[in-house]
mmCIF file of C-alpha atoms and ligand atoms in Angstrom:
data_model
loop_
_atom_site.group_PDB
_atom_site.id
_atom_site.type_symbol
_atom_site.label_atom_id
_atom_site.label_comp_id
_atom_site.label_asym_id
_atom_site.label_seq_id
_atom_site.Cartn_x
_atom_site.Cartn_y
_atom_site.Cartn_z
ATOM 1 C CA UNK A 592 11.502 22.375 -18.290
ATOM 2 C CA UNK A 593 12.527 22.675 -14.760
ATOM 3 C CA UNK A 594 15.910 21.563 -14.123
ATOM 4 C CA UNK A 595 16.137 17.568 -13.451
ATOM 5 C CA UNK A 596 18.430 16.757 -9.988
ATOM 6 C CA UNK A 597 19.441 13.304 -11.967
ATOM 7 C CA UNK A 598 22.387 12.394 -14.559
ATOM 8 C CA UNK A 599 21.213 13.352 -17.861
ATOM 9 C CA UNK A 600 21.907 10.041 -19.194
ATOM 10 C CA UNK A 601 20.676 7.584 -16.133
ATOM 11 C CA UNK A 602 18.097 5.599 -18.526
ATOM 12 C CA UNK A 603 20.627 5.600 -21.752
ATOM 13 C CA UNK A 604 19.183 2.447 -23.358
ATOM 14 C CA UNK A 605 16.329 2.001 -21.712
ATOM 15 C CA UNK A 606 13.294 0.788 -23.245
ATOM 16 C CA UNK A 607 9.976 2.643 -21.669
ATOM 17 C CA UNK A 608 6.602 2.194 -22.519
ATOM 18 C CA UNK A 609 3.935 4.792 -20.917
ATOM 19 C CA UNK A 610 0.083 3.997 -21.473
ATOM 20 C CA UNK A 611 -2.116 7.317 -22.122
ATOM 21 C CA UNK A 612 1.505 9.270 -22.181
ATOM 22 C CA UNK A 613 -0.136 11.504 -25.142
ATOM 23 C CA UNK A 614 -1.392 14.317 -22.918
ATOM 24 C CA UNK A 615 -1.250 15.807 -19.316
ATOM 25 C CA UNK A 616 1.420 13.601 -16.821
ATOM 26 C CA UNK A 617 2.492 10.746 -19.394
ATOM 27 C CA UNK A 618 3.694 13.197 -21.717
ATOM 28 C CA UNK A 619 5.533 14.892 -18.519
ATOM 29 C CA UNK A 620 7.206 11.316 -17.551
ATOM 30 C CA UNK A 621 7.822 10.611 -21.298
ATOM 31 C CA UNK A 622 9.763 13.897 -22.152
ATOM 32 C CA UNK A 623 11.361 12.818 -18.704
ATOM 33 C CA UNK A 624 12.385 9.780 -19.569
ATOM 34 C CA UNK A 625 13.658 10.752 -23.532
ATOM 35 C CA UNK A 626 15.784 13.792 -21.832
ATOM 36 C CA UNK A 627 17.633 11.011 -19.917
ATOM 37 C CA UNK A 628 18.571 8.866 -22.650
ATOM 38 C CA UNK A 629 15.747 6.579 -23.058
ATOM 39 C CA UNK A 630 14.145 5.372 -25.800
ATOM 40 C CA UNK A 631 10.154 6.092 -25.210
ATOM 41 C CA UNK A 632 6.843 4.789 -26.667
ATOM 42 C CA UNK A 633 3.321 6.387 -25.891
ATOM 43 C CA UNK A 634 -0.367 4.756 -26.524
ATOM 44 C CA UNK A 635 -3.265 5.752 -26.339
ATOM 45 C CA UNK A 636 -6.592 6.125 -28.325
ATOM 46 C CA UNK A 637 -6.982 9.408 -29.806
ATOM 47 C CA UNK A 638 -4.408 9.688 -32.804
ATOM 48 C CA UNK A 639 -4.261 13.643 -33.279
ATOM 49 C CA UNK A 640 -3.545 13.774 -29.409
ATOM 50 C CA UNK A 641 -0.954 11.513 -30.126
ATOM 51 C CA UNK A 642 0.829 13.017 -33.530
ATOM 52 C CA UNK A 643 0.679 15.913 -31.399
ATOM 53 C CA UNK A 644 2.722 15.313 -28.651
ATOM 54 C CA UNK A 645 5.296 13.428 -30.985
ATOM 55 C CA UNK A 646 5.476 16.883 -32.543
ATOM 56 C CA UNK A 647 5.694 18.905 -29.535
ATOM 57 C CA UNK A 648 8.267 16.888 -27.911
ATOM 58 C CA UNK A 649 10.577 16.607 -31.474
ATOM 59 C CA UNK A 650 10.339 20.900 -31.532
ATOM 60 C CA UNK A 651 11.200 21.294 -28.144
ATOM 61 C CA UNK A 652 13.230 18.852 -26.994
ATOM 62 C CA UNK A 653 14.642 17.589 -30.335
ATOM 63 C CA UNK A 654 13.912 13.768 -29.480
ATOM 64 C CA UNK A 655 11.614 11.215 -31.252
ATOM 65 C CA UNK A 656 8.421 9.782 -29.517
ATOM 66 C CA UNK A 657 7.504 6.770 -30.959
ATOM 67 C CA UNK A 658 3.151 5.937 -30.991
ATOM 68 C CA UNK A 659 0.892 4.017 -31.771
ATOM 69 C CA UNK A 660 -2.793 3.736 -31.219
ATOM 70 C CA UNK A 661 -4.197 1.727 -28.593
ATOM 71 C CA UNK A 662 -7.313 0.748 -26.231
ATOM 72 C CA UNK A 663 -6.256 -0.171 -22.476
ATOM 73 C CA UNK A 664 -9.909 -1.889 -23.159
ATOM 74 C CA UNK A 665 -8.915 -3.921 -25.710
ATOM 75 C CA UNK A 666 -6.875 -6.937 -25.545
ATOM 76 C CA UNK A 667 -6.401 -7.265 -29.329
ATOM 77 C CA UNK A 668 -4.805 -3.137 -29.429
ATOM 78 C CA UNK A 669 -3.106 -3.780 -26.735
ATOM 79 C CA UNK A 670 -1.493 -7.205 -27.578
ATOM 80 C CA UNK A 671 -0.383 -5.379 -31.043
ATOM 81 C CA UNK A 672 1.337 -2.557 -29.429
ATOM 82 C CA UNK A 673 3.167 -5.243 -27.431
ATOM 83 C CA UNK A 674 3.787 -7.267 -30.612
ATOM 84 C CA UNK A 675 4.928 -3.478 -32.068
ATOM 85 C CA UNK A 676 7.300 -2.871 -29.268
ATOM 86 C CA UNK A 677 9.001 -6.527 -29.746
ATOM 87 C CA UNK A 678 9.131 -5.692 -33.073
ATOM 88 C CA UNK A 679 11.241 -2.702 -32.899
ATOM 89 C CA UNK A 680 12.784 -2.603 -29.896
ATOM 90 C CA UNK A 681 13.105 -6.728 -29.214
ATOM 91 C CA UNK A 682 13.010 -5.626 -25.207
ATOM 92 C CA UNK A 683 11.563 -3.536 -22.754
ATOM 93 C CA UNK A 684 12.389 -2.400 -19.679
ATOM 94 C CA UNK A 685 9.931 -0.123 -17.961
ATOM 95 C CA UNK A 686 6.309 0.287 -18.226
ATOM 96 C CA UNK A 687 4.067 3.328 -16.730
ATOM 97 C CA UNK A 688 0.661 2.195 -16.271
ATOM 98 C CA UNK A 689 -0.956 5.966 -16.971
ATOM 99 C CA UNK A 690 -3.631 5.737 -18.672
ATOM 100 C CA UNK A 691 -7.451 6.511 -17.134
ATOM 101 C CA UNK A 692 -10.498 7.907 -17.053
ATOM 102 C CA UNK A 693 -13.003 9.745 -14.292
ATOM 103 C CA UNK A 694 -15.345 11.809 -13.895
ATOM 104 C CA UNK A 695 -17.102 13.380 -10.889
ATOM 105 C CA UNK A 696 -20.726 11.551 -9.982
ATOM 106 C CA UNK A 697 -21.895 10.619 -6.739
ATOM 107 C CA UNK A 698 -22.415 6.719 -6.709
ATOM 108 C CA UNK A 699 -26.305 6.910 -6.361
ATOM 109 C CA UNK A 700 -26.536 8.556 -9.927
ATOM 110 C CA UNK A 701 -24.089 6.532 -11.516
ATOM 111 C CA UNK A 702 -24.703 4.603 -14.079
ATOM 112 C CA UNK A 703 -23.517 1.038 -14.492
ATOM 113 C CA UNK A 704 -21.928 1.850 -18.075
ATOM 114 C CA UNK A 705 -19.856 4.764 -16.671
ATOM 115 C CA UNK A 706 -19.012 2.859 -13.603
ATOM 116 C CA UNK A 707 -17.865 -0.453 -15.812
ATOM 117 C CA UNK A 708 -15.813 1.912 -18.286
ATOM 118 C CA UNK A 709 -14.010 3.737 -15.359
ATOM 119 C CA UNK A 710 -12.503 0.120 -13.748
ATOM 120 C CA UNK A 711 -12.095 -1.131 -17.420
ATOM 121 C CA UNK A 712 -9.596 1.549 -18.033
ATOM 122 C CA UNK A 713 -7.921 2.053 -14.898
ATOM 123 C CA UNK A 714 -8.080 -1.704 -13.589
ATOM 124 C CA UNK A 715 -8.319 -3.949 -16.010
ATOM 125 C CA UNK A 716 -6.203 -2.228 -18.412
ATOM 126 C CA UNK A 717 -3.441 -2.392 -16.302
ATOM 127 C CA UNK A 718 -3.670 -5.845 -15.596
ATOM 128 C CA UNK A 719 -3.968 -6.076 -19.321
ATOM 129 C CA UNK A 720 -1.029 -4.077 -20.224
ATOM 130 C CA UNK A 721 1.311 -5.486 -17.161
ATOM 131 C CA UNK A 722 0.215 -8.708 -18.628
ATOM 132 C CA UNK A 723 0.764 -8.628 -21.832
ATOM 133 C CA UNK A 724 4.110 -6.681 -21.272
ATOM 134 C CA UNK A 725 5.632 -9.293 -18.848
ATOM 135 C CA UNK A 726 7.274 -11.425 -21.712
ATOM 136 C CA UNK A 727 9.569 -8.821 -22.312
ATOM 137 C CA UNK A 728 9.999 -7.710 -19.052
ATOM 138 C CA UNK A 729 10.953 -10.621 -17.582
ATOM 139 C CA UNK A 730 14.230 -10.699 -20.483
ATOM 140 C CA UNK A 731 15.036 -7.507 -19.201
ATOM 141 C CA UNK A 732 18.358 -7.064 -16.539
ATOM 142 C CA UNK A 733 15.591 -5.645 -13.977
ATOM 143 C CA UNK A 734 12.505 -3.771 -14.945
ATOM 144 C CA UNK A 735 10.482 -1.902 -13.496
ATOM 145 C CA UNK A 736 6.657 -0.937 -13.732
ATOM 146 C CA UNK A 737 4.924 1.973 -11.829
ATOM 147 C CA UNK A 738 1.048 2.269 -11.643
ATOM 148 C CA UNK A 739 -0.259 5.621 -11.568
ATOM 149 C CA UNK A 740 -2.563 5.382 -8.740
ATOM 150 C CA UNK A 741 -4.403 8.236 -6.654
ATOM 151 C CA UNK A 742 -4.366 9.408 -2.819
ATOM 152 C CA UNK A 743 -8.116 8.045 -2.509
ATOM 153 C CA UNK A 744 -7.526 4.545 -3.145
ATOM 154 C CA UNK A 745 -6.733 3.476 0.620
ATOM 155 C CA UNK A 746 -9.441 5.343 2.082
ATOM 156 C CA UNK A 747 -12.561 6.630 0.389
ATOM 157 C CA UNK A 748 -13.124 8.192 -3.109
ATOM 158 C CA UNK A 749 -16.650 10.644 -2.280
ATOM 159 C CA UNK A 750 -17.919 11.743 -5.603
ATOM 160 C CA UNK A 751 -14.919 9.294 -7.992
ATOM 161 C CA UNK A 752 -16.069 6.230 -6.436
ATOM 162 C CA UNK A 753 -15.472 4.527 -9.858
ATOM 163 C CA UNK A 754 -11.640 5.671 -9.616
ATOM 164 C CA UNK A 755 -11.131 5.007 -6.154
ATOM 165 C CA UNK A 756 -12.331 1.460 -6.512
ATOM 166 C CA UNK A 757 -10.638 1.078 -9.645
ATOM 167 C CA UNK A 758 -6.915 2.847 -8.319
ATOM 168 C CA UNK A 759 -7.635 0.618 -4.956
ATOM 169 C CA UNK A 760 -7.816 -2.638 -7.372
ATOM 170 C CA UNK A 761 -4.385 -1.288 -8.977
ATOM 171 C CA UNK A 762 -2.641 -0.604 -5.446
ATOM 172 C CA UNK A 763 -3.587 -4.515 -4.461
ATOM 173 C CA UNK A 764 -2.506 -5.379 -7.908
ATOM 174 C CA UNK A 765 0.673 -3.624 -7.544
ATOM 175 C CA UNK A 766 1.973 -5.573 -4.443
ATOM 176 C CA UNK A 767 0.624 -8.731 -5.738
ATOM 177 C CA UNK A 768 2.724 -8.625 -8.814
ATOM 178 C CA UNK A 769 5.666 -7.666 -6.851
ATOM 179 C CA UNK A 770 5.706 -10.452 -5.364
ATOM 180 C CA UNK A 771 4.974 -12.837 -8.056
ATOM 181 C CA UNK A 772 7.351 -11.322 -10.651
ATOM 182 C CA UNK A 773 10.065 -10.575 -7.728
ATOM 183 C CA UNK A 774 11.995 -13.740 -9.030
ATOM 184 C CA UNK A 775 11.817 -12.386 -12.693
ATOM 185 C CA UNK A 776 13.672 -9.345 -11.037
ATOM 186 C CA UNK A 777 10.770 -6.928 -11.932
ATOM 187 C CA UNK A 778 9.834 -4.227 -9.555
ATOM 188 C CA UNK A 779 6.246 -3.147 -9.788
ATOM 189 C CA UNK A 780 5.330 0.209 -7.780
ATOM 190 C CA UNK A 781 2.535 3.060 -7.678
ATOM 191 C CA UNK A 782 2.798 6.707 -7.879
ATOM 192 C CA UNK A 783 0.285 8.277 -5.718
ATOM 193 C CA UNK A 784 0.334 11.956 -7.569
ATOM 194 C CA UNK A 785 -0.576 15.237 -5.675
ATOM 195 C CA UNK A 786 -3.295 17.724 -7.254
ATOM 196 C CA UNK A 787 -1.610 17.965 -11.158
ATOM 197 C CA UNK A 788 -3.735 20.706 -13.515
ATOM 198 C CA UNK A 789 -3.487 18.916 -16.505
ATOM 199 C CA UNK A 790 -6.385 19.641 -19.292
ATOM 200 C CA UNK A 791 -8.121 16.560 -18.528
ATOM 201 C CA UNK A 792 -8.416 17.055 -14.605
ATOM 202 C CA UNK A 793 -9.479 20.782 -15.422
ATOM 203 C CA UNK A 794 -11.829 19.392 -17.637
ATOM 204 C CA UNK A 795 -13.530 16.420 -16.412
ATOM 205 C CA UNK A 796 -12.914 16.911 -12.372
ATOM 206 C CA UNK A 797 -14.249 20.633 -12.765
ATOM 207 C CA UNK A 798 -11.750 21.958 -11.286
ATOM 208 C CA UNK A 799 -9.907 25.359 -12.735
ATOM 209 C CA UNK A 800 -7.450 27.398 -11.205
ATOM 210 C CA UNK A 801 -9.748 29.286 -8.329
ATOM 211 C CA UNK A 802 -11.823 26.332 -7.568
ATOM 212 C CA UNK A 803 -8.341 24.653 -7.490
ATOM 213 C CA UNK A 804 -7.171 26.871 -4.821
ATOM 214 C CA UNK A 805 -9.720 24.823 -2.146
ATOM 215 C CA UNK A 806 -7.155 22.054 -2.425
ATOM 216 C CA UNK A 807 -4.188 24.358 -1.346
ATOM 217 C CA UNK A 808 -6.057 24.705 2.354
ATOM 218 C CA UNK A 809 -5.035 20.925 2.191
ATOM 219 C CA UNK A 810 -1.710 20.629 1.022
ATOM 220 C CA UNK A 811 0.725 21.030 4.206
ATOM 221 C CA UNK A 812 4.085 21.384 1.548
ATOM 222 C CA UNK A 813 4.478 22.174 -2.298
ATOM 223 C CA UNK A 814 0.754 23.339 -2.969
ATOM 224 C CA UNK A 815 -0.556 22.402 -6.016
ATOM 225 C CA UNK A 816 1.867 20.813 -7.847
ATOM 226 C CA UNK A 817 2.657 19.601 -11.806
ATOM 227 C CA UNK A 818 3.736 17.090 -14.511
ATOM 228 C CA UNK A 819 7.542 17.401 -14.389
ATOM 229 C CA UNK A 820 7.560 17.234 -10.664
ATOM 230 C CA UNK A 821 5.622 14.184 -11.222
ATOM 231 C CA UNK A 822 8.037 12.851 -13.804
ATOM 232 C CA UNK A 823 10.998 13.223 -11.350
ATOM 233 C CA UNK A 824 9.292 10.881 -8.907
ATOM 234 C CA UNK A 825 9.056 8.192 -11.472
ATOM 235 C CA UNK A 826 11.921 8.667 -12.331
ATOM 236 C CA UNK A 827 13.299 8.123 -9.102
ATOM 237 C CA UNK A 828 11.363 4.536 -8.384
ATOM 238 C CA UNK A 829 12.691 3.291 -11.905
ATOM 239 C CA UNK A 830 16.363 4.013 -11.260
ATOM 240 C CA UNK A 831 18.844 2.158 -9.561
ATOM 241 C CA UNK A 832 18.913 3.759 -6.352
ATOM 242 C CA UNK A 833 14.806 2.593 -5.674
ATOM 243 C CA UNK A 834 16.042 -1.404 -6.411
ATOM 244 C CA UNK A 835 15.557 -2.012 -2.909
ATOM 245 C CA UNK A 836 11.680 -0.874 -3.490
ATOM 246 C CA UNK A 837 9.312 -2.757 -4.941
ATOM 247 C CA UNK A 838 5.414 -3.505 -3.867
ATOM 248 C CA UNK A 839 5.556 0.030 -2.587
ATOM 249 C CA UNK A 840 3.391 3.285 -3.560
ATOM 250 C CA UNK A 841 5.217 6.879 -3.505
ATOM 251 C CA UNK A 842 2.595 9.454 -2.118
ATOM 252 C CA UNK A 843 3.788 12.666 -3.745
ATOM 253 C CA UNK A 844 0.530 14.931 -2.604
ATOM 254 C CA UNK A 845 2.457 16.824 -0.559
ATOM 255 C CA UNK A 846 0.787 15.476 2.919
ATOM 256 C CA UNK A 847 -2.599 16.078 1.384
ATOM 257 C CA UNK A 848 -4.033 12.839 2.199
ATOM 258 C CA UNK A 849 -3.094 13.012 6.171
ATOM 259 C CA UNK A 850 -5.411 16.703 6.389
ATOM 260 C CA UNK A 851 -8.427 15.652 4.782
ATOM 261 C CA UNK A 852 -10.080 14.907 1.466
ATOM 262 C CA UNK A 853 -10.451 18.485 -0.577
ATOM 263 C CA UNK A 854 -12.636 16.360 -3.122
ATOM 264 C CA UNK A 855 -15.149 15.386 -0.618
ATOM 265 C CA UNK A 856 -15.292 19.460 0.466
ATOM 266 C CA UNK A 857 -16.086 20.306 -2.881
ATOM 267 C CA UNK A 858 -18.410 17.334 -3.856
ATOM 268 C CA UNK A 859 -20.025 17.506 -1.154
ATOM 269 C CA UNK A 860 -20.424 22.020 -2.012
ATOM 270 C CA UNK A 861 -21.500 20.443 -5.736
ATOM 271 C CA UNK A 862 -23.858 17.793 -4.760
ATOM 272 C CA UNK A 863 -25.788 19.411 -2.046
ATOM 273 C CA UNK A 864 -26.613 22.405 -3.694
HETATM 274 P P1 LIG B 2254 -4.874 12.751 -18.829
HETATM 275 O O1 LIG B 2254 -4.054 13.805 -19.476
HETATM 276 O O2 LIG B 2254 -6.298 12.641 -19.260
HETATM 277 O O3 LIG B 2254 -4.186 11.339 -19.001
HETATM 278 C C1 LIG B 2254 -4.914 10.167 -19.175
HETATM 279 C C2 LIG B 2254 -4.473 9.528 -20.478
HETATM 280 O O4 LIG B 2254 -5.083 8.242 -20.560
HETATM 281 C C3 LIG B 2254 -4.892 10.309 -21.733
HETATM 282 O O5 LIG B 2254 -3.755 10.526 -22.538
HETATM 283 C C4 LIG B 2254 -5.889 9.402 -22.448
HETATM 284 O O6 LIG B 2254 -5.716 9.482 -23.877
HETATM 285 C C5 LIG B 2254 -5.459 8.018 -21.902
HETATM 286 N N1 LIG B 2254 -6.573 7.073 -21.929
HETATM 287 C C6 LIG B 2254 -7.816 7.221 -21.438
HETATM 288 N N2 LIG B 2254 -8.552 6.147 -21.714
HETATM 289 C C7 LIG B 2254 -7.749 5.279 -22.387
HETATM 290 C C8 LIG B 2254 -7.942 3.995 -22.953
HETATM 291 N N3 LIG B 2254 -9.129 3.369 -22.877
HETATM 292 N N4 LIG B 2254 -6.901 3.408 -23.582
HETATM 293 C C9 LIG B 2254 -5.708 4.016 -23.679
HETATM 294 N N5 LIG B 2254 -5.455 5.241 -23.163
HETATM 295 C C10 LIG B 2254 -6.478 5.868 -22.529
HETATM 296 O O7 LIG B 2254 -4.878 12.938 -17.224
HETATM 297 P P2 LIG B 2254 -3.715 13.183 -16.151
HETATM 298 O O8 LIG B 2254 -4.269 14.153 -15.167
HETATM 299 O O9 LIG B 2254 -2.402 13.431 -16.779
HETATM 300 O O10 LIG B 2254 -3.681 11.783 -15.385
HETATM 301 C C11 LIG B 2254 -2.623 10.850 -15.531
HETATM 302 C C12 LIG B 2254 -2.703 9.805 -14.419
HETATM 303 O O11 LIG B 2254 -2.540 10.414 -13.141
HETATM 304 C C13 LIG B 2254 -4.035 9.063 -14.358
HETATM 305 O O12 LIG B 2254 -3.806 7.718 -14.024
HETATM 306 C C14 LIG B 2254 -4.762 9.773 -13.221
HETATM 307 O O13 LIG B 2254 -5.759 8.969 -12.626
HETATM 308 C C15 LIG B 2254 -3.598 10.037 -12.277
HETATM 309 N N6 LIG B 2254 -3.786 11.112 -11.291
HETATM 310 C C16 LIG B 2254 -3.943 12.402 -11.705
HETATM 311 C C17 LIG B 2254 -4.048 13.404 -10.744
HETATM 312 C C18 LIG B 2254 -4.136 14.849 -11.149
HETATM 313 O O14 LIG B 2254 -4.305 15.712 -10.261
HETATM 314 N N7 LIG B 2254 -4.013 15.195 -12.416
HETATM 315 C C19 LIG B 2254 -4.022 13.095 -9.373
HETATM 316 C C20 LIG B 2254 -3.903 11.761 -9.004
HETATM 317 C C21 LIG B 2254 -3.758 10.773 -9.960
HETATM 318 P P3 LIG B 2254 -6.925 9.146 -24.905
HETATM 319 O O15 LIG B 2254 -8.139 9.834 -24.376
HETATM 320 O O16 LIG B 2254 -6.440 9.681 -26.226
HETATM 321 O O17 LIG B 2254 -7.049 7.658 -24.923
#
């Protein structure tokens, strides 16, 4: 792991809770998190993904990650994980909105099921999972929540139009629970990532590491980048020195977003064929 520029114990204490932080950039900001004292809890749905990284993260970094399965769909998973987390922990004090789902499909041949399960996951589950988490977040002495959001949510999402609906709906969210849960001294913020090669982006965005290389004509600084670079950006709006910052997102692309969008380039190459 590439060597972290903040005090190895800045989140002693802590309580965090990261949705889908099983696989790809949760499990980044969850190892992140553990290796600076916190205590961390992951959700998601699939169980072996989930044993799995409790495994991974106990061989190589000696620390326990604490699961359980869950559906951001849900409300009845979700409210036991939340009922869990009271349970064991009686408080919590950060919560990463991760989790989602997407897949490339221009709108025209999209169906209504795969458009509905897209904004269930990445919308409505985190107003489900902010919801159900604000109880114990409010007890807290400050919290903080970040949304994982995406740097095609502010202007157009060609070929994820699900996604960029659904990560547009989580940006508005973001500054409207700022402001409501300002007074309960909870910051809520989004994490605009840049291009991250995790399995799942490789997998369901097509992308693999020459098709990849498209994106680094758009990247002005950093190029592609990846999950621990990631994690040190959450890291940074959680801690004490973002609690001026809340109702804010962090675009950490790299510039990409002011050049041009490298997913409409290579729908667009895709789609027309
Ligand atoms: P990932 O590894 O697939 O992470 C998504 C996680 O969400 C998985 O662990 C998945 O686990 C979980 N999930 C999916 N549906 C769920 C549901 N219904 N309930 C609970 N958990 C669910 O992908 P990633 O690339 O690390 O992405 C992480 C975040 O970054 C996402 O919000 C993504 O939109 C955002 N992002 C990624 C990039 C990138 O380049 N990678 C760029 C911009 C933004 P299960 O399938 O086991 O449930």
């Amino acid at each position: 792991m590439a060597e972290s520029v903040f005090k190895e114990n800045l989140f002693e204490g802590k309580k965090v809770f990261i949705t889908g932080g099983a696989t790809g950039m949760g499990l980044g900001f969850a190892q992140a998190f553990l290796n600076h004292g916190a205590k961390v809890f992951v959700a998601s749905r699939k169980e072996d993904k989930l044993e799995e990284a409790a495994k991974l993260t106990k061989e190589k970094f000696g620390k326990e990650l604490i699961w359980k399965t869950m559906d951001v769909r849900n409300n009845e998973t979700v409210e036991e994980v939340v009922d869990f987390i009271k349970s064991e922990w009686g408080g919590l004090d950060i919560l990463i909105n991760n989790a989602a789902g997407n897949f490339v499909a221009p709108v025209a041949s999209m169906s209504e099921n795969a458009w509905r399960a897209v904004v269930d996951i990445v919308l409505d589950g985190t107003f489900r999972v902010s919801k159900a988490c604000y109880p114990l977040l409010r007890k807290a002495e400050g919290a903080s929540i970040v949304n994982i959001i995406a740097n095609y949510a502010w202007n157009a999402a060609p070929f994820v139009g699900h996604s960029g609906a659904a990560k547009a709906g989580v940006l508005n969210l973001t500054r409207t629970l700022a402001l409501e849960w300002a007074n309960d001294n909870i910051r809520v913020n989004a994490l605009c990532p840049g291009v991250v090669l995790t399995e799942n982006v490789k997998r369901n965005l097509m992308l693999d590491e020459n098709t990849a290389k498209t994106f680094e004509d758009y990247i002005p600084v950093g190029g592609i980048t990846d999950s621990e670079k990631m994690a040190q950006q959450v890291l940074y709006l959680c801690s004490p020195a973002a609690d001026v910052i809340t109702g804010d997102m962090l675009i950490a692309d790299g510039g990409q977003w002011l050049v041009g969008n490298a997913f409409y380039q290579m729908g667009k190459k895709i789609f027309d064929e």
